[in-house]
């Protein structure tokens, strides 16, 4: 009898939303510390990032009178994404702890919300690297550390943002993002160009100088392509680091379990014991 072909994975499965969703609770656990510690770490870092963003916004409104353009910068938008993920993941992890590690609310929510959560994870583990590289390579200058405020904000939003990404990549059990997320991340980056040029049309300035076509001319296309390539490289970097962490943890787990299995076998087979012998 001919074998039936294996069923094709649905769209949601290819987008990283299995059914059941996160059966092994990878999104709310860590190979290095307990879920409670992970929840505390996520919420603490989330509150810090929220404080940075709010303080920066209020400072711009009161001192610089530039709060109207705050949400026009990709740095701020990606940083808000980090805040959103850390709070969402922190709350879900805390619910997992209070539910005695039997599950967490996101597992019961509609699949579109589950997809948005894992897609947000893909953005906060890739966009920060792009922001960090572009800022320190193209945009930083003497004013970067001109005042204590500028130093604190730039370190928090252009250096610690990548640290936030690395924490989620290296210190949790979250698996690698599906490759189908990569084009979605690039599309969202392309959509930001619309935000930048709308800002120029409505407020009369370019959020980033390299986006000025009158100044950069043909180089503008090169910058746009380079940013897309940077996102691809960041995605591959995150994917590789997650895969490496997964293999390392699995290898260490096997190394710990193997001696225990041998000890149990020796206990069964040890002469003079009745365990494991026929009566």
Short mmCIF file of C-alpha atoms in Angstrom, two decimals:
data_model
loop_
_atom_site.label_atom_id
_atom_site.label_comp_id
_atom_site.label_asym_id
_atom_site.label_seq_id
_atom_site.Cartn_x
_atom_site.Cartn_y
_atom_site.Cartn_z
CA UNK A 1 0.00 0.00 0.00
CA UNK A 2 1.38 3.40 -0.94
CA UNK A 3 2.37 5.62 1.94
CA UNK A 4 0.50 8.86 2.37
CA UNK A 5 2.66 11.96 1.92
CA UNK A 6 3.42 13.88 5.08
CA UNK A 7 1.08 16.82 5.58
CA UNK A 8 2.52 20.16 4.63
CA UNK A 9 3.14 22.63 7.41
CA UNK A 10 0.60 25.40 7.53
CA UNK A 11 1.43 29.06 7.26
CA UNK A 12 1.30 29.63 11.00
CA UNK A 13 3.69 26.72 11.62
CA UNK A 14 6.15 28.16 9.11
CA UNK A 15 5.85 31.49 10.91
CA UNK A 16 6.89 29.90 14.19
CA UNK A 17 3.42 29.44 15.67
CA UNK A 18 3.02 25.74 16.30
CA UNK A 19 -0.07 24.01 17.59
CA UNK A 20 0.05 23.63 20.53
CA UNK A 21 2.01 26.82 20.95
CA UNK A 22 5.38 26.60 22.74
CA UNK A 23 4.67 23.14 24.15
CA UNK A 24 8.04 22.98 25.95
CA UNK A 25 7.67 26.50 27.42
CA UNK A 26 10.89 27.66 25.78
CA UNK A 27 9.75 31.30 25.61
CA UNK A 28 9.41 31.56 29.40
CA UNK A 29 12.34 29.50 30.62
CA UNK A 30 16.12 29.72 30.74
CA UNK A 31 18.81 27.02 30.72
CA UNK A 32 20.78 28.92 33.35
CA UNK A 33 18.29 30.10 36.00
CA UNK A 34 14.73 29.64 37.18
CA UNK A 35 11.66 31.15 35.49
CA UNK A 36 11.20 33.46 38.50
CA UNK A 37 14.68 34.90 38.05
CA UNK A 38 14.04 35.24 34.31
CA UNK A 39 10.80 37.12 34.98
CA UNK A 40 12.58 39.47 37.40
CA UNK A 41 15.41 40.09 34.92
CA UNK A 42 13.00 40.80 32.06
CA UNK A 43 10.76 43.13 34.05
CA UNK A 44 13.68 44.96 35.67
CA UNK A 45 15.34 45.60 32.31
CA UNK A 46 11.96 46.51 30.84
CA UNK A 47 11.37 49.12 33.55
CA UNK A 48 14.87 50.54 33.02
CA UNK A 49 14.35 50.86 29.27
CA UNK A 50 10.94 52.44 29.83
CA UNK A 51 12.49 54.95 32.22
CA UNK A 52 15.15 55.82 29.64
CA UNK A 53 12.59 56.34 26.88
CA UNK A 54 10.21 58.42 29.04
CA UNK A 55 13.02 60.53 30.49
CA UNK A 56 14.40 61.16 27.00
CA UNK A 57 10.96 62.10 25.66
CA UNK A 58 10.23 64.45 28.57
CA UNK A 59 13.72 65.98 28.32
CA UNK A 60 13.19 66.67 24.63
CA UNK A 61 9.80 68.21 25.36
CA UNK A 62 10.95 70.46 28.20
CA UNK A 63 14.56 71.30 27.35
CA UNK A 64 14.92 70.73 23.63
CA UNK A 65 11.34 71.28 22.43
CA UNK A 66 11.84 68.38 20.01
CA UNK A 67 9.38 65.84 21.38
CA UNK A 68 7.26 66.15 18.24
CA UNK A 69 9.86 64.26 16.24
CA UNK A 70 10.68 61.67 18.91
CA UNK A 71 8.75 58.87 17.21
CA UNK A 72 10.24 59.65 13.81
CA UNK A 73 13.59 58.03 14.70
CA UNK A 74 14.10 54.34 14.07
CA UNK A 75 16.31 54.17 17.17
CA UNK A 76 13.37 55.18 19.36
CA UNK A 77 10.88 52.94 17.56
CA UNK A 78 13.12 49.88 17.85
CA UNK A 79 13.82 50.74 21.50
CA UNK A 80 10.09 50.87 22.17
CA UNK A 81 9.89 47.42 20.58
CA UNK A 82 12.48 46.18 23.07
CA UNK A 83 10.44 47.68 25.92
CA UNK A 84 7.26 46.06 24.63
CA UNK A 85 8.85 42.63 24.31
CA UNK A 86 10.54 42.70 27.70
CA UNK A 87 7.30 43.66 29.42
CA UNK A 88 5.21 41.15 27.45
CA UNK A 89 7.72 38.33 27.96
CA UNK A 90 8.26 39.28 31.60
CA UNK A 91 4.55 39.22 32.39
CA UNK A 92 4.07 35.91 30.56
CA UNK A 93 7.02 34.42 32.46
CA UNK A 94 5.64 35.66 35.77
CA UNK A 95 2.24 34.12 34.95
CA UNK A 96 4.06 30.87 34.15
CA UNK A 97 5.63 30.96 37.61
CA UNK A 98 2.36 31.72 39.42
CA UNK A 99 0.65 28.96 37.45
CA UNK A 100 3.13 26.45 38.90
CA UNK A 101 4.87 26.09 35.53
CA UNK A 102 1.84 24.49 33.90
CA UNK A 103 1.45 27.10 31.19
CA UNK A 104 1.03 30.79 30.52
CA UNK A 105 -1.72 32.98 28.99
CA UNK A 106 -0.17 33.48 25.54
CA UNK A 107 -0.54 29.75 24.88
CA UNK A 108 -4.31 30.16 25.00
CA UNK A 109 -4.54 33.40 23.04
CA UNK A 110 -5.49 33.61 19.34
CA UNK A 111 -2.77 32.58 16.92
CA UNK A 112 -2.40 36.06 15.39
CA UNK A 113 -1.31 37.36 18.81
CA UNK A 114 1.09 34.45 19.21
CA UNK A 115 2.56 35.27 15.80
CA UNK A 116 2.96 38.94 16.71
CA UNK A 117 4.82 37.92 19.87
CA UNK A 118 7.34 35.70 18.07
CA UNK A 119 7.73 38.29 15.28
CA UNK A 120 8.44 40.93 17.92
CA UNK A 121 11.09 38.58 19.29
CA UNK A 122 12.67 38.44 15.83
CA UNK A 123 12.81 42.23 15.63
CA UNK A 124 14.27 42.81 19.10
CA UNK A 125 17.02 40.25 18.46
CA UNK A 126 18.08 41.81 15.14
CA UNK A 127 17.17 45.52 14.92
CA UNK A 128 19.32 46.52 17.92
CA UNK A 129 22.44 45.22 16.19
CA UNK A 130 21.60 47.23 13.06
CA UNK A 131 20.97 50.37 15.13
CA UNK A 132 24.18 49.94 17.10
CA UNK A 133 26.38 49.41 14.05
CA UNK A 134 24.88 52.28 12.03
CA UNK A 135 25.00 54.73 14.92
CA UNK A 136 28.60 54.14 15.92
CA UNK A 137 29.80 53.79 12.32
CA UNK A 138 27.94 56.70 10.68
CA UNK A 139 26.16 58.95 13.14
CA UNK A 140 28.24 59.27 16.30
CA UNK A 141 30.48 62.27 16.74
CA UNK A 142 31.84 64.76 19.28
CA UNK A 143 28.33 65.46 20.58
CA UNK A 144 27.75 61.80 21.46
CA UNK A 145 29.37 62.23 24.88
CA UNK A 146 29.18 66.03 25.13
CA UNK A 147 27.04 65.95 28.30
CA UNK A 148 26.19 63.39 30.96
CA UNK A 149 22.66 63.17 29.60
CA UNK A 150 23.84 62.55 26.03
CA UNK A 151 26.33 59.94 27.24
CA UNK A 152 23.71 58.11 29.30
CA UNK A 153 21.07 58.14 26.55
CA UNK A 154 23.45 57.10 23.79
CA UNK A 155 24.91 54.25 25.83
CA UNK A 156 21.43 53.08 26.86
CA UNK A 157 19.84 53.27 23.40
CA UNK A 158 22.80 52.58 21.10
CA UNK A 159 24.84 50.06 23.10
CA UNK A 160 22.67 48.49 25.79
CA UNK A 161 20.00 47.80 23.18
CA UNK A 162 22.29 45.14 21.70
CA UNK A 163 22.91 43.81 25.23
CA UNK A 164 19.14 43.38 25.59
CA UNK A 165 19.13 41.39 22.35
CA UNK A 166 22.00 39.19 23.51
CA UNK A 167 20.26 38.46 26.81
CA UNK A 168 17.24 37.06 24.97
CA UNK A 169 19.43 35.19 22.50
CA UNK A 170 21.88 33.62 24.94
CA UNK A 171 20.10 33.36 28.29
CA UNK A 172 16.67 31.99 27.38
CA UNK A 173 15.43 28.78 25.80
CA UNK A 174 13.81 30.61 22.89
CA UNK A 175 14.53 28.88 19.60
CA UNK A 176 15.87 30.51 16.43
CA UNK A 177 13.48 32.72 14.50
CA UNK A 178 11.90 31.16 11.39
CA UNK A 179 13.58 32.25 8.16
CA UNK A 180 10.23 33.51 6.96
CA UNK A 181 10.53 36.31 9.52
CA UNK A 182 13.55 37.76 7.71
CA UNK A 183 11.64 39.21 4.74
CA UNK A 184 9.04 40.57 7.14
CA UNK A 185 11.75 42.34 9.13
CA UNK A 186 13.19 43.81 5.93
CA UNK A 187 9.73 44.96 4.80
CA UNK A 188 9.24 46.75 8.12
CA UNK A 189 12.63 48.41 7.70
CA UNK A 190 11.57 49.55 4.23
CA UNK A 191 8.34 50.94 5.67
CA UNK A 192 10.42 53.09 7.98
CA UNK A 193 11.72 54.95 4.93
CA UNK A 194 8.16 56.18 4.49
CA UNK A 195 8.17 57.47 8.06
CA UNK A 196 11.49 59.27 7.45
CA UNK A 197 10.32 61.01 4.30
CA UNK A 198 6.91 61.86 5.78
CA UNK A 199 8.82 63.50 8.64
CA UNK A 200 10.82 65.54 6.12
CA UNK A 201 7.66 66.57 4.28
CA UNK A 202 5.84 67.61 7.44
CA UNK A 203 8.65 68.87 9.68
CA UNK A 204 11.33 69.86 7.19
CA UNK A 205 14.27 67.71 8.27
CA UNK A 206 15.72 64.23 7.67
CA UNK A 207 15.89 62.01 10.72
CA UNK A 208 19.19 60.62 9.44
CA UNK A 209 21.50 62.68 7.23
CA UNK A 210 22.33 59.76 4.93
CA UNK A 211 18.67 59.66 3.84
CA UNK A 212 18.94 63.09 2.19
CA UNK A 213 18.87 62.45 -1.59
CA UNK A 214 20.10 65.99 -2.38
CA UNK A 215 23.20 65.45 -0.27
CA UNK A 216 23.97 61.78 -0.86
CA UNK A 217 22.72 61.43 -4.47
CA UNK A 218 23.59 57.91 -5.73
CA UNK A 219 25.00 56.93 -2.35
CA UNK A 220 21.47 56.91 -0.93
CA UNK A 221 20.62 53.70 -2.78
CA UNK A 222 23.81 52.16 -1.46
CA UNK A 223 22.94 53.10 2.11
CA UNK A 224 19.45 51.63 1.76
CA UNK A 225 20.81 48.36 0.35
CA UNK A 226 23.52 48.27 3.02
CA UNK A 227 20.91 48.56 5.77
CA UNK A 228 18.98 45.66 4.25
CA UNK A 229 22.18 43.59 4.12
CA UNK A 230 22.94 44.56 7.72
CA UNK A 231 19.54 43.22 8.76
CA UNK A 232 20.23 39.95 6.93
CA UNK A 233 23.58 39.64 8.68
CA UNK A 234 22.02 40.47 12.07
CA UNK A 235 19.33 37.85 11.49
CA UNK A 236 21.95 35.23 10.57
CA UNK A 237 24.02 36.22 13.62
CA UNK A 238 21.05 35.83 15.96
CA UNK A 239 20.09 32.54 14.32
CA UNK A 240 23.63 31.19 14.65
CA UNK A 241 24.00 32.28 18.28
CA UNK A 242 20.68 30.68 19.25
CA UNK A 243 21.58 27.46 17.42
CA UNK A 244 24.99 27.41 19.11
CA UNK A 245 23.49 28.01 22.54
CA UNK A 246 20.96 25.23 21.94
CA UNK A 247 23.67 22.73 20.98
CA UNK A 248 25.85 23.73 23.93
CA UNK A 249 23.03 23.37 26.43
CA UNK A 250 21.99 20.03 24.93
CA UNK A 251 25.58 18.77 25.11
CA UNK A 252 25.91 19.82 28.74
CA UNK A 253 22.55 18.27 29.59
CA UNK A 254 23.57 14.98 27.97
CA UNK A 255 26.89 15.06 29.84
CA UNK A 256 25.07 15.44 33.15
CA UNK A 257 22.41 12.83 32.43
CA UNK A 258 24.80 10.14 31.15
CA UNK A 259 26.66 9.57 34.49
CA UNK A 260 23.32 9.53 36.29
CA UNK A 261 22.05 6.86 33.91
CA UNK A 262 25.23 4.81 34.46
CA UNK A 263 24.87 5.12 38.24
CA UNK A 264 21.26 3.92 38.03
CA UNK A 265 22.30 0.98 35.83
CA UNK A 266 25.08 0.02 38.25
CA UNK A 267 22.62 0.20 41.11
CA UNK A 268 20.32 -2.20 39.29
CA UNK A 269 23.10 -4.61 38.33
CA UNK A 270 25.15 -4.44 41.55
CA UNK A 271 25.53 -7.96 43.05
CA UNK A 272 23.76 -8.57 46.30
CA UNK A 273 20.77 -6.40 45.50
CA UNK A 274 17.40 -7.72 44.61
CA UNK A 275 16.48 -4.82 42.36
CA UNK A 276 16.45 -5.73 38.69
CA UNK A 277 16.76 -9.52 39.22
CA UNK A 278 14.10 -12.09 38.47
CA UNK A 279 12.47 -13.72 41.45
#
